[in-house]
CSV table of C-alpha atoms and ligand atoms in Angstrom, one decimal:
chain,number,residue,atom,x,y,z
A,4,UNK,CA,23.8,-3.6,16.7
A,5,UNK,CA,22.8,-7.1,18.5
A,6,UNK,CA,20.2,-9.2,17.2
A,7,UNK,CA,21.0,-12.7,18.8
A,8,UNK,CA,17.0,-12.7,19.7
A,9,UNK,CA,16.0,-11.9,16.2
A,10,UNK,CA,18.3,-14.4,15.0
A,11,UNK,CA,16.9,-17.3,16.9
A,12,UNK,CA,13.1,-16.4,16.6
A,13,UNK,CA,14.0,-16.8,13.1
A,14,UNK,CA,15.4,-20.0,13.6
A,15,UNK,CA,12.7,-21.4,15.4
A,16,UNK,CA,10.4,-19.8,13.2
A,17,UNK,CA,11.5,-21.6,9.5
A,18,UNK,CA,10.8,-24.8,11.1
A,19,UNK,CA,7.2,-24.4,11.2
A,20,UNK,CA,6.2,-20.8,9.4
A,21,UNK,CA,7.6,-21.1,5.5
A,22,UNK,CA,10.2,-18.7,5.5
A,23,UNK,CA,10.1,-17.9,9.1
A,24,UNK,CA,7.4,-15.2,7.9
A,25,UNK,CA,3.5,-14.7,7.9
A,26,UNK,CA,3.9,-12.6,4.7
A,27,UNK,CA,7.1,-12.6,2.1
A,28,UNK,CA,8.4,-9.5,2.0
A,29,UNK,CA,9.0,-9.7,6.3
A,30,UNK,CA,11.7,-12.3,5.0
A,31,UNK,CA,14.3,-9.8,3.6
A,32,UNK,CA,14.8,-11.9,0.6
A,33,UNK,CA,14.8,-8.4,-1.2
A,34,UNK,CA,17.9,-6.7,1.2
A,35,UNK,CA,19.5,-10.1,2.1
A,36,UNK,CA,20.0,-10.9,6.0
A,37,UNK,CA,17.9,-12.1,8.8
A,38,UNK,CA,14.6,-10.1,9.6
A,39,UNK,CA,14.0,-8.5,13.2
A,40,UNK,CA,11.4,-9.9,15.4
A,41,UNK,CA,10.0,-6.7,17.3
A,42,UNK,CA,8.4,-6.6,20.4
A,43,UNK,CA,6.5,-3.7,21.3
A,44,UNK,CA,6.2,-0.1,19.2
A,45,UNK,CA,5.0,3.5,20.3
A,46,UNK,CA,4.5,6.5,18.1
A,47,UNK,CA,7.6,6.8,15.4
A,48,UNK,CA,9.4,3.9,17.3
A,49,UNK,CA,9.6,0.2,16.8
A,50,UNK,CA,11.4,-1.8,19.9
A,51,UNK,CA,12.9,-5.3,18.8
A,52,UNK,CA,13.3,-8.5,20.9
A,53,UNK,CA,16.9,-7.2,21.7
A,54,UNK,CA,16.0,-3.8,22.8
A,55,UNK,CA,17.0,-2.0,19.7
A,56,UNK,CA,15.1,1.1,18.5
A,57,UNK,CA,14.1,2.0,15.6
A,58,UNK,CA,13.0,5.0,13.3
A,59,UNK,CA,10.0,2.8,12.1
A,60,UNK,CA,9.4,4.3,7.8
A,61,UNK,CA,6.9,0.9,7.4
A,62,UNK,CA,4.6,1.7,9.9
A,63,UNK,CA,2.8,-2.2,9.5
A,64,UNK,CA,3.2,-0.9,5.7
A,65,UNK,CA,1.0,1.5,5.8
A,66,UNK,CA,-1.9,1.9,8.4
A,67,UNK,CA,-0.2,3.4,11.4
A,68,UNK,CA,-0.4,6.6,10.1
A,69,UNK,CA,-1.7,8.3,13.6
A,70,UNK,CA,1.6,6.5,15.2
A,71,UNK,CA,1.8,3.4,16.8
A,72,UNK,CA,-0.2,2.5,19.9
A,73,UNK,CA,-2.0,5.5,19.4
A,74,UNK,CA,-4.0,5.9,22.9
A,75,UNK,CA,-8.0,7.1,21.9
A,76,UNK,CA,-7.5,4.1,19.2
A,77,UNK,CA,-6.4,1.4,21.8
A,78,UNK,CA,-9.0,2.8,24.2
A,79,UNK,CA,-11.6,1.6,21.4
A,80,UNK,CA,-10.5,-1.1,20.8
A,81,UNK,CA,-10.5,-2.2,24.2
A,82,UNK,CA,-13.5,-1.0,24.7
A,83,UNK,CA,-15.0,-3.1,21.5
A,84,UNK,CA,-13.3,-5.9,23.1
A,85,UNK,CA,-15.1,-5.7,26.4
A,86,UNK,CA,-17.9,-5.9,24.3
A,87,UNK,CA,-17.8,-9.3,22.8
A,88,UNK,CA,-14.9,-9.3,20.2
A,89,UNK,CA,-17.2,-11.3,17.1
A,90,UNK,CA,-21.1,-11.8,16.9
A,91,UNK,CA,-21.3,-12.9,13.1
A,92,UNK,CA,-24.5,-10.3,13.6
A,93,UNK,CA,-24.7,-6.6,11.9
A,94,UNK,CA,-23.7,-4.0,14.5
A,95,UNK,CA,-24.1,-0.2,14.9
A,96,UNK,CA,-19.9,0.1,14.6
A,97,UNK,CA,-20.5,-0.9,11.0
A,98,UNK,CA,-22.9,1.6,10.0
A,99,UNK,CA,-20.5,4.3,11.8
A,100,UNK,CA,-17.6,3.4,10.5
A,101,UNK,CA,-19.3,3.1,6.6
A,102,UNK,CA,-20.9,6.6,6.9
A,103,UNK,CA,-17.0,7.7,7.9
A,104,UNK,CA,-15.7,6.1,4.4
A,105,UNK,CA,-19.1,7.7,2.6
A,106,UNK,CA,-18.4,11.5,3.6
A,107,UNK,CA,-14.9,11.3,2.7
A,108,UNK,CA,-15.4,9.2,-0.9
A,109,UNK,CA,-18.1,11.0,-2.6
A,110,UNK,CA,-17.4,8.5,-5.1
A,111,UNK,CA,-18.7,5.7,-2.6
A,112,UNK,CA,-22.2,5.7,-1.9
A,113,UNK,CA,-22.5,2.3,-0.4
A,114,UNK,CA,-19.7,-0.2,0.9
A,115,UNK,CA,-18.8,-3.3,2.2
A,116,UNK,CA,-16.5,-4.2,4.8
A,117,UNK,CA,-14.2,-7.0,4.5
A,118,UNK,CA,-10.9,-8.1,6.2
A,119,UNK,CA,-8.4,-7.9,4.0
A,120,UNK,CA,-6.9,-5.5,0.6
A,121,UNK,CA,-7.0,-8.5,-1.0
A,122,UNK,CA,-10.6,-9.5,-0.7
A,123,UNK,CA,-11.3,-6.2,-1.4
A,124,UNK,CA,-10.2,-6.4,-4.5
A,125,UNK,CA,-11.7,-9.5,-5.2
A,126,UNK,CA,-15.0,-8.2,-4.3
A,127,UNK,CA,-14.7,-5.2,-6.5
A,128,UNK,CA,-13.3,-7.1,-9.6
A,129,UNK,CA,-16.7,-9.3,-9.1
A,130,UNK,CA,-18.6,-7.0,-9.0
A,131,UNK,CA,-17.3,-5.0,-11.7
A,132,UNK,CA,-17.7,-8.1,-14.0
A,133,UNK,CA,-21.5,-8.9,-12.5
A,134,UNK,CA,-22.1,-5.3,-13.4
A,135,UNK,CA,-20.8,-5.2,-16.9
A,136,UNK,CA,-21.5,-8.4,-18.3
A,137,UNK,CA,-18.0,-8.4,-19.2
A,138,UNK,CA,-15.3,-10.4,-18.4
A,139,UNK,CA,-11.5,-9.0,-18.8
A,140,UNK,CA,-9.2,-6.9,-16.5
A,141,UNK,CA,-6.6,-4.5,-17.6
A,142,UNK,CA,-4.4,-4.3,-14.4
A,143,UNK,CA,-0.8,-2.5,-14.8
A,144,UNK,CA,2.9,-4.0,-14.5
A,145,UNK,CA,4.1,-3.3,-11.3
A,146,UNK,CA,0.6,-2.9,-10.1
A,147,UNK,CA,-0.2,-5.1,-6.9
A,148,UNK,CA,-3.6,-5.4,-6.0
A,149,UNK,CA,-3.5,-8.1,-2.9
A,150,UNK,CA,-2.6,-12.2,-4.0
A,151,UNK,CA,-6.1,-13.1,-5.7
A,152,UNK,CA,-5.3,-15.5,-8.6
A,153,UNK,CA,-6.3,-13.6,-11.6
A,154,UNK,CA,-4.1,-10.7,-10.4
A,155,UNK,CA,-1.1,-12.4,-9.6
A,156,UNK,CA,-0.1,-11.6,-13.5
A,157,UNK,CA,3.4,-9.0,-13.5
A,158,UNK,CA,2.6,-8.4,-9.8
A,159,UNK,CA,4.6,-5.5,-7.5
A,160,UNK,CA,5.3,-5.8,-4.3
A,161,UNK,CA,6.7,-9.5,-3.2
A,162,UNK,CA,6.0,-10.9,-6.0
A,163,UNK,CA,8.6,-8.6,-7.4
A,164,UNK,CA,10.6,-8.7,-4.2
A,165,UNK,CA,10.8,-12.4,-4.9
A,166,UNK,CA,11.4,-12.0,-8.8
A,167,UNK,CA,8.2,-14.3,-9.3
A,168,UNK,CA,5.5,-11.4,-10.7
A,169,UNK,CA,3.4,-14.1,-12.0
A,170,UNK,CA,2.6,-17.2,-9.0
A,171,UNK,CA,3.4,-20.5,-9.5
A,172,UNK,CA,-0.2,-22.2,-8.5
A,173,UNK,CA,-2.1,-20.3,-10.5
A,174,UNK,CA,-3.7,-22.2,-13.7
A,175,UNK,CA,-3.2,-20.0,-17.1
A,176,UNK,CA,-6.8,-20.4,-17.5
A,177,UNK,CA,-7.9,-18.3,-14.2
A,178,UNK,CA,-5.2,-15.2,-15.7
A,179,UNK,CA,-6.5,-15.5,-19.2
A,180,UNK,CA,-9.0,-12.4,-18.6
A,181,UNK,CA,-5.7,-10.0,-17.1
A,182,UNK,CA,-4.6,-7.8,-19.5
A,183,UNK,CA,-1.3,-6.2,-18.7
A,184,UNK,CA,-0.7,-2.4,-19.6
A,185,UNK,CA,2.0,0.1,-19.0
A,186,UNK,CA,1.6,2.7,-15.9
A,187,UNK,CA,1.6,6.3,-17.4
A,188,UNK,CA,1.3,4.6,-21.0
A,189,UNK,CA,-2.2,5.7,-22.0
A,190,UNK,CA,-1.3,4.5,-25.5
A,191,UNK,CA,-0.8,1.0,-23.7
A,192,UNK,CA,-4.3,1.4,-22.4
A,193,UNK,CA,-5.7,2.4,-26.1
A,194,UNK,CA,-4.6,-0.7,-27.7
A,195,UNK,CA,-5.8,-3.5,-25.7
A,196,UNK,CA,-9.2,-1.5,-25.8
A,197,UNK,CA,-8.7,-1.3,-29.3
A,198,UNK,CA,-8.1,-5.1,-29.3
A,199,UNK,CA,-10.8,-6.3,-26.6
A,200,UNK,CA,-13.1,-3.3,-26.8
A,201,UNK,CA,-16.7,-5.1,-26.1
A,202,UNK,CA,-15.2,-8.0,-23.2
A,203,UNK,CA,-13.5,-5.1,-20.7
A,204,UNK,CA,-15.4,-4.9,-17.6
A,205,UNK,CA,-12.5,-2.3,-15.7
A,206,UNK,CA,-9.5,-0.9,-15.6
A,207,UNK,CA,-8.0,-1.7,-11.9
A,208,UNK,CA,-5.2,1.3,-11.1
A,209,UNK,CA,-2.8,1.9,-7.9
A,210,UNK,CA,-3.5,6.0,-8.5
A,211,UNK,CA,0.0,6.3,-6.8
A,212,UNK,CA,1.9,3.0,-7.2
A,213,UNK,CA,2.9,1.6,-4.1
A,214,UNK,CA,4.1,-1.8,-4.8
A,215,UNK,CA,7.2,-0.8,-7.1
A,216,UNK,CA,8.4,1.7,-4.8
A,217,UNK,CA,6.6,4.7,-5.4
A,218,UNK,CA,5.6,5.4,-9.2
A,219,UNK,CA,3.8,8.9,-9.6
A,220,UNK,CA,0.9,9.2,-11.9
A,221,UNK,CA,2.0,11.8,-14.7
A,222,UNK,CA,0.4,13.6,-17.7
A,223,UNK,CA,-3.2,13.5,-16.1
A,224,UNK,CA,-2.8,9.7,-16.5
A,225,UNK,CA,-5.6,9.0,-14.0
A,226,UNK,CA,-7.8,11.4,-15.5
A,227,UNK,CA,-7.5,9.6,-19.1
A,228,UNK,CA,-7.9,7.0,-17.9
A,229,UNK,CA,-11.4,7.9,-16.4
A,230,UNK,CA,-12.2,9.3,-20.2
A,231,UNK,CA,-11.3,6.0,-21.7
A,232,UNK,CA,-13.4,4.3,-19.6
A,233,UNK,CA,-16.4,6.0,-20.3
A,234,UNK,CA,-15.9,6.2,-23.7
A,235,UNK,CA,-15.6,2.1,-23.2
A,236,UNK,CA,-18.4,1.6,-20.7
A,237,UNK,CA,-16.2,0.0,-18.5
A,238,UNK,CA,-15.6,0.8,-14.9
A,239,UNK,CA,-12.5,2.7,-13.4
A,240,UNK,CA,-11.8,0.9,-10.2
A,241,UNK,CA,-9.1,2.7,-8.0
A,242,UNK,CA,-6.9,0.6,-5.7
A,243,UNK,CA,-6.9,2.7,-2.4
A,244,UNK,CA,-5.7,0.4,0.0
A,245,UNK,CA,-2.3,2.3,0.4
A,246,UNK,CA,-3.2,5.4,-0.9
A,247,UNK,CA,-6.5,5.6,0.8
A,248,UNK,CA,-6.7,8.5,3.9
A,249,UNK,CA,-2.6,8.5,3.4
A,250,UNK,CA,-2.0,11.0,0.3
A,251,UNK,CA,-5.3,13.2,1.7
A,252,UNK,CA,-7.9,12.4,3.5
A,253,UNK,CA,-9.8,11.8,0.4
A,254,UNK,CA,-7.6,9.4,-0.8
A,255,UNK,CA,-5.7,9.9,-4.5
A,256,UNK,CA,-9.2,10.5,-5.9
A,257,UNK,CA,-9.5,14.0,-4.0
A,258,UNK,CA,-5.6,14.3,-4.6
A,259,UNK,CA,-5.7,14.5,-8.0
A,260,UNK,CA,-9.5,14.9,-8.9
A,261,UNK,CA,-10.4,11.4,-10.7
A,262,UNK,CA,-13.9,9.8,-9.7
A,263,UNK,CA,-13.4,6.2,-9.9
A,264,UNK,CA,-16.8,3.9,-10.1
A,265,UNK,CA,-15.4,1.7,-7.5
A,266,UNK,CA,-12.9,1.8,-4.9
A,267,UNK,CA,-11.1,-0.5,-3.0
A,268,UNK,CA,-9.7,0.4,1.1
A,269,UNK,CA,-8.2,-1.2,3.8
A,270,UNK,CA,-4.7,-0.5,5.5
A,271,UNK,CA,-5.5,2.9,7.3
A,272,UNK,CA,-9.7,1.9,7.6
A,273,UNK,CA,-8.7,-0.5,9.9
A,274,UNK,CA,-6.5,1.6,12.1
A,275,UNK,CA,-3.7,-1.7,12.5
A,276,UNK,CA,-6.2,-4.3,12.5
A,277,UNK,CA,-7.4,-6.2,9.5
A,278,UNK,CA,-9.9,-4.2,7.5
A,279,UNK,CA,-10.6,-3.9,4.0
A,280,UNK,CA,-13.4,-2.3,1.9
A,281,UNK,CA,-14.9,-2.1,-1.4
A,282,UNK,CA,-17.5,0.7,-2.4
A,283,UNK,CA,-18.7,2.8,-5.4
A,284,UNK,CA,-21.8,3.8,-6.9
A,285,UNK,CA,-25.2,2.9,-6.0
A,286,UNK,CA,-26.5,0.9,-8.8
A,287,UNK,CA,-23.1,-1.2,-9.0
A,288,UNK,CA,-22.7,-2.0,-5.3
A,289,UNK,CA,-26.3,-3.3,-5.0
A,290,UNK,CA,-25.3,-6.0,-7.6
A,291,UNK,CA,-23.7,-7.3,-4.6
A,292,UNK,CA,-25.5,-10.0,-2.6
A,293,UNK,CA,-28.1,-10.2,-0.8
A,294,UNK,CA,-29.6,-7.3,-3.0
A,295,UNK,CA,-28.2,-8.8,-6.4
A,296,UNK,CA,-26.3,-11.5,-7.6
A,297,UNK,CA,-22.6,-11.0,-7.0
A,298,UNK,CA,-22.1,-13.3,-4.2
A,299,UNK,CA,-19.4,-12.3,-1.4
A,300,UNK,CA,-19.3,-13.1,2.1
A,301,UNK,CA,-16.9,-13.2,5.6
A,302,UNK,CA,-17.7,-15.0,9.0
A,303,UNK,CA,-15.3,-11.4,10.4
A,304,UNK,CA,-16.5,-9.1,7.8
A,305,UNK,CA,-17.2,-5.9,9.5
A,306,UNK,CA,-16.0,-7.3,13.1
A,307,UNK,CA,-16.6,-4.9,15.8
A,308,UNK,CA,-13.4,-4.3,17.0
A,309,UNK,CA,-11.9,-4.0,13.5
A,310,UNK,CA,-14.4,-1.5,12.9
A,311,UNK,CA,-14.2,0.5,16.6
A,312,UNK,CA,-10.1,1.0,15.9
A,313,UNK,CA,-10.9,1.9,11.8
A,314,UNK,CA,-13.8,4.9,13.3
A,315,UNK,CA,-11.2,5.8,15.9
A,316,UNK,CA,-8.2,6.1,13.8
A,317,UNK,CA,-10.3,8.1,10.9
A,318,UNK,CA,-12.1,10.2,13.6
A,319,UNK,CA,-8.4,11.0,14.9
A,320,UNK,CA,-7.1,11.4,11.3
A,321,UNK,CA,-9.9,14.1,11.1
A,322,UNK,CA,-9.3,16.3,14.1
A,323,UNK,CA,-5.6,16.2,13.8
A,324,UNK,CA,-5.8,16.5,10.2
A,325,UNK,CA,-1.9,16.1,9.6
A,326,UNK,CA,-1.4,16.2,6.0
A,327,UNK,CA,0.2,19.6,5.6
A,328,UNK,CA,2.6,18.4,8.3
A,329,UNK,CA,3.3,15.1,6.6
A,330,UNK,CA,3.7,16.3,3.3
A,331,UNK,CA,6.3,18.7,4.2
A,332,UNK,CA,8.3,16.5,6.6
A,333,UNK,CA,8.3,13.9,3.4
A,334,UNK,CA,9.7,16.2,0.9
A,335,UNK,CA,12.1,17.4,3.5
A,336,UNK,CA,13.5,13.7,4.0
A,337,UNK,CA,13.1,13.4,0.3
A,338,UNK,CA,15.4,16.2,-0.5
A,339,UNK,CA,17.7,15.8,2.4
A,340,UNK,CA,18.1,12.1,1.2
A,341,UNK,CA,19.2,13.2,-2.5
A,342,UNK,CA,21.3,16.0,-1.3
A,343,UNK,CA,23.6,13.7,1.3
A,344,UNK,CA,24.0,10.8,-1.8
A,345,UNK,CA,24.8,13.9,-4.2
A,346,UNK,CA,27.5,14.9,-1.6
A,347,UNK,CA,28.4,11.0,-1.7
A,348,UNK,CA,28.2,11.2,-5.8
A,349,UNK,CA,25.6,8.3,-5.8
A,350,UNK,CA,22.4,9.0,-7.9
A,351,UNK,CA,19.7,8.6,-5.9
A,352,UNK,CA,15.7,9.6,-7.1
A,353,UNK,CA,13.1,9.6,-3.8
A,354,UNK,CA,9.8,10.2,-5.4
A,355,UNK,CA,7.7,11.2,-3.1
A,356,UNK,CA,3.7,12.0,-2.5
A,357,UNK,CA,1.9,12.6,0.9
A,358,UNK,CA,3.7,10.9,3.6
A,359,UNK,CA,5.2,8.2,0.7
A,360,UNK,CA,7.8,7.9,-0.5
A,361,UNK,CA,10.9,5.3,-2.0
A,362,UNK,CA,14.8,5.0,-2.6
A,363,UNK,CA,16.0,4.2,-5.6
A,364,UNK,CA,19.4,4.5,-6.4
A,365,UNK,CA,19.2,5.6,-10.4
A,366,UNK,CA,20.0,8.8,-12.0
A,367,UNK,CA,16.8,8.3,-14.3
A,368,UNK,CA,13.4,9.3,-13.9
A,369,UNK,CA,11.2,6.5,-12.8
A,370,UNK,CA,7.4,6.2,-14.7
A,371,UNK,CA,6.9,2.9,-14.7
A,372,UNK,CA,7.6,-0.6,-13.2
A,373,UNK,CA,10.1,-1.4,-16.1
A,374,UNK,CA,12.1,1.3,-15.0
A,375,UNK,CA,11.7,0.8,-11.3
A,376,UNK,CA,13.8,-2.6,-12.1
A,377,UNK,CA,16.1,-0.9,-13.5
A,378,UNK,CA,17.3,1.3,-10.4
A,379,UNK,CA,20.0,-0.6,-8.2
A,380,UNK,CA,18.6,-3.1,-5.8
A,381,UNK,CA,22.1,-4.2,-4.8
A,382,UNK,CA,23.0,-0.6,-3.7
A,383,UNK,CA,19.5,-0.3,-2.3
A,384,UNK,CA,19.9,-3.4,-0.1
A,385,UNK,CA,23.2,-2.3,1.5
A,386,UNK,CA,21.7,0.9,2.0
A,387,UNK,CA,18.6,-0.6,3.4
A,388,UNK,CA,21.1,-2.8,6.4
A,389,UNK,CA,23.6,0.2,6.8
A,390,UNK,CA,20.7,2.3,8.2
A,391,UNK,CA,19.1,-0.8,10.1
A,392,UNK,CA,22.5,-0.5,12.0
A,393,UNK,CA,22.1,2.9,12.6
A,394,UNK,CA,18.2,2.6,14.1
A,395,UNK,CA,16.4,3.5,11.1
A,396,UNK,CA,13.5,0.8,9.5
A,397,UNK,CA,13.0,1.0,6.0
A,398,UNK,CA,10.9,-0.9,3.7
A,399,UNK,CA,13.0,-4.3,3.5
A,400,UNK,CA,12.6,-4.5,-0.1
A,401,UNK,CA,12.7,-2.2,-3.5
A,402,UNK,CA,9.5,-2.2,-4.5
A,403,UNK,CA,7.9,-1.2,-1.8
A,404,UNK,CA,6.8,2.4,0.1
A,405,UNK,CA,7.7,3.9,3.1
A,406,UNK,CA,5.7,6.5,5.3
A,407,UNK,CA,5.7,8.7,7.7
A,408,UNK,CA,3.7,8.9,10.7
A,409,UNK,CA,1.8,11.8,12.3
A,410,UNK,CA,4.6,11.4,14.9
A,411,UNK,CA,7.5,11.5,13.2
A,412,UNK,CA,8.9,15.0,13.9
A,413,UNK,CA,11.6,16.9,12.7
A,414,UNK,CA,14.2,15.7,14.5
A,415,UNK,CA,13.7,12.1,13.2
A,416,UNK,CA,13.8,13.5,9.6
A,417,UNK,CA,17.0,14.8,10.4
A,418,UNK,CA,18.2,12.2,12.3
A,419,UNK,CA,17.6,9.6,9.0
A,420,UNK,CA,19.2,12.3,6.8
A,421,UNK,CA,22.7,12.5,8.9
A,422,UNK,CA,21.9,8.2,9.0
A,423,UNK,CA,21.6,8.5,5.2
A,424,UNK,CA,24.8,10.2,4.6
A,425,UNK,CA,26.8,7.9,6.9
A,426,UNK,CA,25.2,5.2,5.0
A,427,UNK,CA,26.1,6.5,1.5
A,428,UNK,CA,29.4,6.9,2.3
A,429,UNK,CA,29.9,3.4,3.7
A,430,UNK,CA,28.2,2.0,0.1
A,431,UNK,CA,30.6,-0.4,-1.5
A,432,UNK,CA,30.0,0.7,-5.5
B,521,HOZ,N1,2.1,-6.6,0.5
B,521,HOZ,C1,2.3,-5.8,1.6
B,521,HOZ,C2,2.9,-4.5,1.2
B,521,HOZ,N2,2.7,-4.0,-0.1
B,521,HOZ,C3,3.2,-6.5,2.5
B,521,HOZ,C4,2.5,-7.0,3.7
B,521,HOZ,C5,3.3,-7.6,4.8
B,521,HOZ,O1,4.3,-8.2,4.6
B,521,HOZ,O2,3.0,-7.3,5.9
């Protein structure tokens, strides 16, 4: 496959963008090779600057779940558009979209909108402390909740990519409230309690973990979790902003029954443009300002056309209601991936939940981040490019999730799967 456009977008891009890329993981540090500029995508499809398609598994890593270029969510955002694109004013799109997120979280009885996962997260943490009077954070390895300072600390996603899980930049003084605990390890959990029982103002959890590939929650982890923090008086915050409207509608608190206090969105809210959200209980959210003193604020906070194509994509998600679909679809890729690298002899897990799901070339169960580094990322990147070749996108990085859109089909499942057996068999071990 040609990619002399990619290859000189990338050129021209390192002079002036560091690392060519908006964002690290679009680099390919993690799979090696130049990454591919694209140029337009519909539905399951991405179209590169060459004219290559693809079989796109990122989908903008996560919130093109309806497809891309979905048609009733560009006809609202044009529409917004039309409108006047930013007023710095409250508008009616805000309210709609908020009463949306409300009916679906029962847990969320008031939110705010804000433009990123990241600030969401910020936001919440903030608010978490204001509430409690308390001042740590237990946050798991492997767990990535957006590039705020205090959670850069044994940090998934790029940061892992990259082999740098906790930043440079970031003074030991603002991570000295991050506690680090193991993913599925209640015990892990226990003991820092045990050690910092009065200072802990929440526990901050990716219910599925996104950001190491895909880690599954085991044992009723969540659901201890949510004990231990009551017992504690600290808050259960769930990280959403992947899992939220993707493993159910209701997010991974409806999937596997755990009330958080807060929650953090973004990804799917915003239906492909830049959306985030925290909410939770009454009495916390109205610490945040104007009504209390948690102070948070965004000149594009709730922007109208964020908020028209986050209504249209949820509204869409509703009536189409594709989970059944996507669920099924991902555990038939799942299994057809395993069986063609068993045919190969290669030991290959895809854990999978919803439309997510990862590669990882190990013969060992994966719980936890420590064991996720353990699968082989060498194997995974040669993988990764042998199926580039052959038209299909994966994440370009081990710890990291791919999904399925409501228009993948069938055929593109089995299309990846015969990909995936080529590509197994062309594996240098
Ligand atoms: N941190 C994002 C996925 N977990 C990657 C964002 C991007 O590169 O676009």
């Amino acid at each position: 496959m040609k990619r002399k456009n990619s290859q000189n977008l990338f050129k021209k891009a390192q002079k002036i963008i560091p690392g060519g890329v908006n964002s690290p993981v679009r680099a390919f540090r993690g799979v090696g090779g130049d990454p591919v500029f694209m140029k337009s995508a519909k539905g399951p499809i991405l179209t590169d600057v060459d004219g290559n398609h693809y079989i796109d598994y990122v989908g903008s890593w996560g919130p093109m779940i309806l497809g891309h270029a979905h048609p009733k969510v560009l006809k609202a955002i044009e529409g917004a558009a039309k409108r006047g694109t930013s007023f710095g004013t409250p508008t009616s799109a805000e309210i709609d979209l908020a009463l949306e997120v409300i009916k679906a979280y029962p847990s969320i009885e008031k939110v705010r909108f804000v433009s990123s996962g990241t600030e969401a997260v910020m936001g919440a943490i903030r608010v978490a402390r204001g509430f409690t009077k308390k001042n740590k954070i237990i946050k798991f390895d492997g767990c990535y909740h957006g590039h705020a300072d205090s959670l850069l600390v044994k940090a998934g996603s790029g940061a892992a990519t990259l082999g740098v899980p906790d930043s440079a930049g970031v003074p030991a003084e603002f991570t000295e409230h991050t506690l680090i605990a193991t993913f599925n390890d209640i015990d892990s959990v226990k003991k820092l309690f045990e050690e910092f029982s009065d200072d802990i103002a929440a526990v901050i959890v990716e219910p599925v973990v996104g950001n190491m590939g895909v880690i599954l929650p085991q044992d009723d982890f969540l659901l201890k979790l949510r004990v231990l923090c009551d017992e504690e008086e600290s808050l259960l915050i769930l990280d959403e902003v992947m899992t939220g409207f993707r493993v159910a509608f209701g997010g991974a608190q409806d999937f596997y029954g755990v009330t958080p206090d807060i929650t953090t969105l973004g990804k799917i809210i915003g239906g492909g443009l830049p959306v985030g959200a925290y909410g939770g209980r009454g009495d916390i959210m109205d610490c945040v300002a104007p009504v209390g003193p948690v102070y948070q604020a965004g000149t594009l906070s709730g922007n109208p056309v964020a908020m028209a194509a986050g209504l249209s994509t949820l509204q869409n998600l509703k009536k189409a209601n594709p989970y059944k679909k996507l669920a099924k679809l991902t555990q038939k890729l799942a299994e057809g991936i395993e069986e063609a690298a068993s045919k190969n002899n290669i030991s290959v897990l895809v854990p999978h939940v919803g439309s997510m799901f990862t590669i990882f070339f190990t013969g060992d169960p994966i719980t936890n981040a420590q064991e996720a580094r353990g699968a082989d990322k060498n194997l995974y990147a040669q993988f990764f490019h042998l199926m580039l070749d052959q038209g299909i996108y994966l994440a370009p990085s081990q710890f990291e999730a791919c999904f399925i859109s409501a228009t993948h089909t069938e055929k593109h499942i089995q299309q990846t799967i015969k990909a995936a057996n080529k590509a197994f068999s062309g594996l240098v071990l």
